[in-house]
Short mmCIF file of C-alpha atoms in Angstrom, two decimals:
data_model
loop_
_atom_site.label_atom_id
_atom_site.label_comp_id
_atom_site.label_asym_id
_atom_site.label_seq_id
_atom_site.Cartn_x
_atom_site.Cartn_y
_atom_site.Cartn_z
CA MET A 9 2.47 -2.97 -2.77
CA SER A 10 5.95 -1.93 -3.79
CA LEU A 11 8.82 -0.26 -1.97
CA THR A 12 11.46 1.90 -3.61
CA ALA A 13 14.64 2.11 -1.54
CA HIS A 14 18.34 2.94 -1.93
CA ASP A 15 20.05 0.06 -0.07
CA LEU A 16 18.11 -3.04 -1.08
CA ARG A 17 20.07 -5.48 1.10
CA GLY A 18 19.79 -3.27 4.17
CA ILE A 19 16.08 -2.68 3.71
CA GLN A 20 15.47 -6.39 3.12
CA ASP A 21 17.23 -7.19 6.41
CA PHE A 22 15.05 -4.66 8.24
CA TYR A 23 11.71 -6.02 7.00
CA ALA A 24 12.91 -9.58 7.56
CA SER A 25 13.56 -8.68 11.21
CA VAL A 26 10.25 -6.87 11.71
CA LEU A 27 7.84 -8.87 9.52
CA GLY A 28 9.67 -12.15 8.93
CA TRP A 29 9.90 -11.73 5.17
CA GLU A 30 12.01 -13.85 2.85
CA TYR A 31 12.98 -12.81 -0.68
CA GLU A 32 13.36 -14.12 -4.19
CA PRO A 33 14.37 -12.50 -7.50
CA ALA A 34 11.59 -10.77 -9.41
CA LEU A 35 10.16 -12.08 -12.66
CA ASP A 36 12.21 -11.49 -15.81
CA GLY A 37 11.60 -8.06 -17.26
CA ALA A 38 10.92 -6.29 -13.96
CA GLY A 39 14.42 -4.86 -13.96
CA SER A 40 17.61 -5.47 -12.03
CA GLY A 41 17.73 -4.73 -8.35
CA TYR A 42 14.14 -5.85 -7.86
CA SER A 43 12.95 -8.66 -5.59
CA VAL A 44 9.70 -10.14 -4.30
CA ALA A 45 9.00 -10.49 -0.57
CA ARG A 46 7.21 -13.54 0.83
CA ALA A 47 5.52 -13.84 4.23
CA PHE A 48 5.73 -16.75 6.71
CA ASN A 49 2.92 -18.60 4.94
CA GLY A 50 4.69 -18.29 1.59
CA ALA A 51 2.34 -15.63 0.22
CA GLN A 52 3.88 -13.02 -2.06
CA VAL A 53 3.57 -9.70 -0.27
CA ALA A 54 5.39 -6.91 -2.11
CA GLY A 55 7.96 -5.92 -4.69
CA LEU A 56 11.14 -4.20 -3.48
CA GLY A 57 13.32 -2.18 -5.85
CA THR A 58 16.17 0.31 -5.78
CA THR A 59 16.55 3.81 -7.14
CA THR A 60 19.35 6.36 -7.45
CA GLU A 61 17.16 9.16 -8.81
CA THR A 62 15.89 10.34 -5.41
CA LYS A 63 19.12 10.15 -3.39
CA GLY A 64 18.63 11.58 0.06
CA LEU A 65 14.84 11.18 -0.01
CA PRO A 66 13.08 8.54 2.11
CA SER A 67 12.11 5.14 0.78
CA VAL A 68 8.48 5.08 -0.38
CA TRP A 69 5.69 2.52 -0.19
CA THR A 70 3.26 2.64 -3.12
CA ALA A 71 -0.16 0.99 -3.39
CA HIS A 72 -0.98 -0.93 -6.60
CA PHE A 73 -4.48 -1.45 -7.99
CA VAL A 74 -5.52 -3.97 -10.64
CA ALA A 75 -7.04 -2.58 -13.85
CA HIS A 76 -8.47 -4.24 -16.94
CA SER A 77 -6.76 -1.61 -19.11
CA VAL A 78 -4.11 0.84 -17.92
CA ASP A 79 -4.68 2.88 -21.08
CA VAL A 80 -8.31 3.45 -20.09
CA VAL A 81 -7.27 4.17 -16.49
CA ALA A 82 -4.66 6.71 -17.63
CA SER A 83 -7.30 8.52 -19.68
CA ARG A 84 -9.71 8.58 -16.75
CA ILE A 85 -7.00 9.93 -14.45
CA ARG A 86 -6.27 12.83 -16.80
CA GLU A 87 -9.96 13.52 -17.37
CA ARG A 88 -10.39 13.99 -13.62
CA GLY A 89 -7.59 16.52 -13.28
CA ALA A 90 -5.04 14.14 -11.78
CA THR A 91 -1.50 13.35 -12.92
CA VAL A 92 -0.06 10.48 -14.93
CA ALA A 93 3.63 10.49 -14.04
CA VAL A 94 4.91 7.44 -15.96
CA GLY A 95 3.31 5.18 -18.52
CA PRO A 96 1.42 3.26 -19.47
CA ILE A 97 4.55 1.15 -20.06
CA ASP A 98 5.47 -2.54 -20.21
CA PHE A 99 6.69 -3.77 -16.82
CA GLY A 100 7.55 -7.37 -16.04
CA ASP A 101 4.84 -9.56 -17.54
CA GLY A 102 2.24 -6.79 -17.65
CA ARG A 103 1.78 -3.07 -18.07
CA ALA A 104 1.64 -0.30 -15.49
CA VAL A 105 0.98 3.39 -15.01
CA TRP A 106 2.33 5.52 -12.14
CA ALA A 107 0.03 8.35 -11.14
CA ALA A 108 -1.03 10.81 -8.44
CA ASP A 109 -4.62 11.55 -7.47
CA PRO A 110 -5.93 15.16 -7.30
CA GLY A 111 -4.74 15.41 -3.69
CA GLY A 112 -1.21 14.34 -4.57
CA ALA A 113 -1.28 10.75 -3.28
CA SER A 114 0.74 8.41 -5.50
CA PHE A 115 -0.49 5.02 -6.72
CA VAL A 116 0.07 2.47 -9.48
CA ALA A 117 -2.46 0.82 -11.79
CA TRP A 118 -1.48 -2.65 -12.99
CA GLU A 119 -2.73 -4.60 -16.01
CA GLY A 120 -1.55 -8.18 -16.22
CA PRO A 121 -1.52 -11.54 -14.44
CA VAL A 122 -2.59 -11.40 -10.81
CA ASN A 123 -1.68 -14.16 -8.38
CA PRO A 124 -4.72 -14.77 -6.11
CA GLU A 125 -2.43 -15.31 -3.12
CA TRP A 126 -1.60 -11.61 -3.12
CA TYR A 127 -5.01 -10.89 -1.63
CA GLU A 128 -6.43 -14.27 -0.60
CA ARG A 129 -3.68 -15.50 1.74
CA ARG A 130 -3.60 -13.64 5.03
CA GLY A 131 -1.47 -13.81 8.15
CA GLN A 132 1.80 -12.60 9.61
CA GLY A 133 3.58 -10.14 7.32
CA THR A 134 0.84 -9.76 4.69
CA CYS A 135 -0.85 -6.51 3.70
CA THR A 136 -4.32 -6.53 5.25
CA TRP A 137 -5.40 -2.88 5.22
CA LEU A 138 -4.82 0.29 3.18
CA GLU A 139 -5.70 3.79 4.28
CA LEU A 140 -5.69 6.97 2.24
CA ARG A 141 -5.04 10.21 4.10
CA THR A 142 -6.46 12.94 1.90
CA ARG A 143 -8.02 16.39 2.09
CA ASP A 144 -11.52 15.29 1.06
CA PRO A 145 -12.28 11.56 1.43
CA PHE A 146 -15.63 11.81 -0.38
CA ALA A 147 -14.04 13.51 -3.40
CA ALA A 148 -11.28 10.90 -3.31
CA ALA A 149 -13.85 8.10 -3.29
CA LEU A 150 -15.52 9.61 -6.35
CA PHE A 151 -12.15 9.90 -8.08
CA TYR A 152 -11.04 6.30 -7.47
CA GLY A 153 -14.54 4.99 -8.07
CA GLY A 154 -14.58 6.66 -11.48
CA VAL A 155 -11.01 5.68 -12.41
CA PHE A 156 -11.48 2.01 -11.51
CA ASP A 157 -15.21 1.79 -12.33
CA TRP A 158 -16.28 0.59 -8.89
CA GLU A 159 -19.98 0.69 -9.76
CA ALA A 160 -19.50 -1.97 -12.43
CA GLN A 161 -18.30 -4.46 -9.78
CA GLY A 162 -21.76 -4.78 -8.21
CA PRO A 163 -22.60 -4.42 -4.49
CA GLU A 164 -22.10 -8.14 -3.83
CA GLN A 165 -18.41 -7.75 -4.79
CA LEU A 166 -17.65 -4.16 -3.87
CA ASP A 167 -19.38 -1.86 -1.39
CA VAL A 168 -18.56 1.64 -0.12
CA ARG A 169 -19.69 2.65 3.37
CA TYR A 170 -19.09 5.48 5.83
CA GLN A 171 -17.76 3.99 9.09
CA HIS A 172 -15.51 5.18 11.94
CA ASP A 173 -15.19 8.67 10.38
CA ARG A 174 -13.93 7.10 7.16
CA VAL A 175 -15.13 6.10 3.73
CA VAL A 176 -14.54 2.33 3.87
CA LEU A 177 -14.15 0.09 0.84
CA TRP A 178 -15.44 -3.48 1.21
CA ILE A 179 -14.54 -6.24 -1.25
CA ALA A 180 -16.23 -9.64 -1.10
CA GLY A 181 -17.50 -8.92 2.41
CA ARG A 182 -14.17 -7.77 3.85
CA ALA A 183 -13.07 -4.22 4.68
CA VAL A 184 -9.84 -3.59 2.77
CA ALA A 185 -9.30 0.18 2.68
CA GLY A 186 -10.34 3.40 4.33
CA LEU A 187 -10.26 6.99 3.07
CA TYR A 188 -10.12 9.72 5.69
CA GLY A 189 -9.54 13.46 5.91
CA GLY A 190 -6.75 15.58 7.34
CA GLY A 191 -4.21 15.33 4.56
CA VAL A 192 -2.23 18.53 3.91
CA GLN A 193 -0.11 18.47 0.77
CA ALA A 194 2.42 21.01 2.08
CA ALA A 195 2.77 19.40 5.51
CA PRO A 196 6.43 18.94 6.54
CA ASP A 197 5.52 15.65 8.23
CA GLN A 198 5.27 12.88 5.63
CA HIS A 199 2.65 11.19 7.80
CA LEU A 200 0.26 14.13 7.29
CA ARG A 201 0.59 14.46 3.53
CA PRO A 202 -1.96 12.91 1.16
CA GLN A 203 -0.80 9.35 0.60
CA TRP A 204 -1.79 5.71 0.79
CA HIS A 205 -0.70 4.09 4.05
CA VAL A 206 0.02 0.36 4.09
CA TYR A 207 -0.73 -1.89 7.08
CA PHE A 208 1.02 -5.25 7.49
CA SER A 209 -0.38 -7.93 9.78
CA VAL A 210 1.62 -9.04 12.83
CA GLY A 211 0.85 -11.31 15.75
CA ASP A 212 1.90 -8.76 18.39
CA VAL A 213 2.00 -5.07 17.48
CA ASP A 214 3.96 -4.01 20.57
CA GLU A 215 6.60 -6.67 19.94
CA ALA A 216 6.85 -5.69 16.26
CA ALA A 217 7.44 -2.06 17.27
CA LEU A 218 10.29 -3.16 19.55
CA ARG A 219 11.79 -5.27 16.75
CA ALA A 220 11.65 -2.25 14.44
CA GLU A 221 13.54 -0.07 16.91
CA LYS A 222 16.18 -2.75 17.42
CA ALA A 223 16.60 -2.95 13.63
CA HIS A 224 17.23 0.85 13.47
CA GLY A 225 13.71 1.85 12.50
CA THR A 226 11.63 4.52 14.25
CA VAL A 227 8.21 4.16 15.87
CA VAL A 228 6.32 7.33 14.87
CA THR A 229 2.90 6.28 16.23
CA ALA A 230 3.04 4.20 19.39
CA PRO A 231 0.98 1.00 19.52
CA GLN A 232 -2.66 1.87 20.15
CA ASP A 233 -6.11 0.38 19.72
CA THR A 234 -8.04 1.44 16.59
CA PRO A 235 -11.48 0.51 15.18
CA PHE A 236 -9.67 -2.00 12.94
CA GLY A 237 -7.34 -3.49 15.54
CA ARG A 238 -4.23 -2.56 17.50
CA ALA A 239 -1.76 -0.74 15.25
CA ALA A 240 1.47 1.27 15.20
CA GLY A 241 3.21 3.54 12.67
CA ILE A 242 6.86 2.89 11.83
CA ARG A 243 9.56 4.37 9.61
CA ASP A 244 12.17 2.01 8.21
CA PRO A 245 15.90 2.99 8.40
CA GLU A 246 15.54 4.96 5.12
CA GLY A 247 12.47 6.84 6.36
CA GLY A 248 9.80 4.79 4.56
CA LEU A 249 6.49 4.97 6.42
CA PHE A 250 4.37 1.86 7.05
CA HIS A 251 2.13 0.44 9.74
CA VAL A 252 1.69 -2.84 11.56
CA ILE A 253 -1.73 -4.05 12.67
CA ALA A 254 -2.84 -6.97 14.82
CA ASP A 255 -3.54 -10.17 12.91
CA GLN A 256 -7.29 -10.62 13.22
CA GLN A 257 -6.93 -14.33 12.52
CA GLY A 258 -4.83 -14.80 15.66
#
């Protein structure tokens, strides 16, 4: 995951208050004004960077997906009628491409070293669930499956099921992402537009929502029980939308 914001120090303070993150400078080559967030258990969680090109627009969370070749991924994206916005380009110690799927949801494909702790270490403050709001979840599953060659992974590593009114992606026996309908590209509410939603694990969702409000964030979806655990939707002080979900490990 990565977050693009305007006031890096202010946004760091907010997520430190809500999720307990600490920060360190990014790897050489990732650019100035870029840092890496770590959770309580020391796991790297996300990259945070600044921008001046979208002044006045909300901060944005973007999902990243690992690819063997971003050049191949970029070709597959174009072949399927989607948009390659930037790249493939060198970024940090790898290469990346910024794109939007046919529904308009933005994402990044990454080719390069991957630290296993990004997805193996779980707990307070880590990303444990992704959810794509889109117009047609089955079409979206076909798109991402073709772009990232899901079938080649084998059912023992990657499985796609229909559960809880969603297309659910399972990796190594764990549900990691859901794709569900209702996305409207022209919707004035950012929450309703096609996009990937990020869920960060917390010990107490209700308490995290209160911490967010005290840190000048906004609770847009009150804490409620879901098929995947108790969760709430929050906007950070710059308007960036994210979610907190109950830590299933306790």
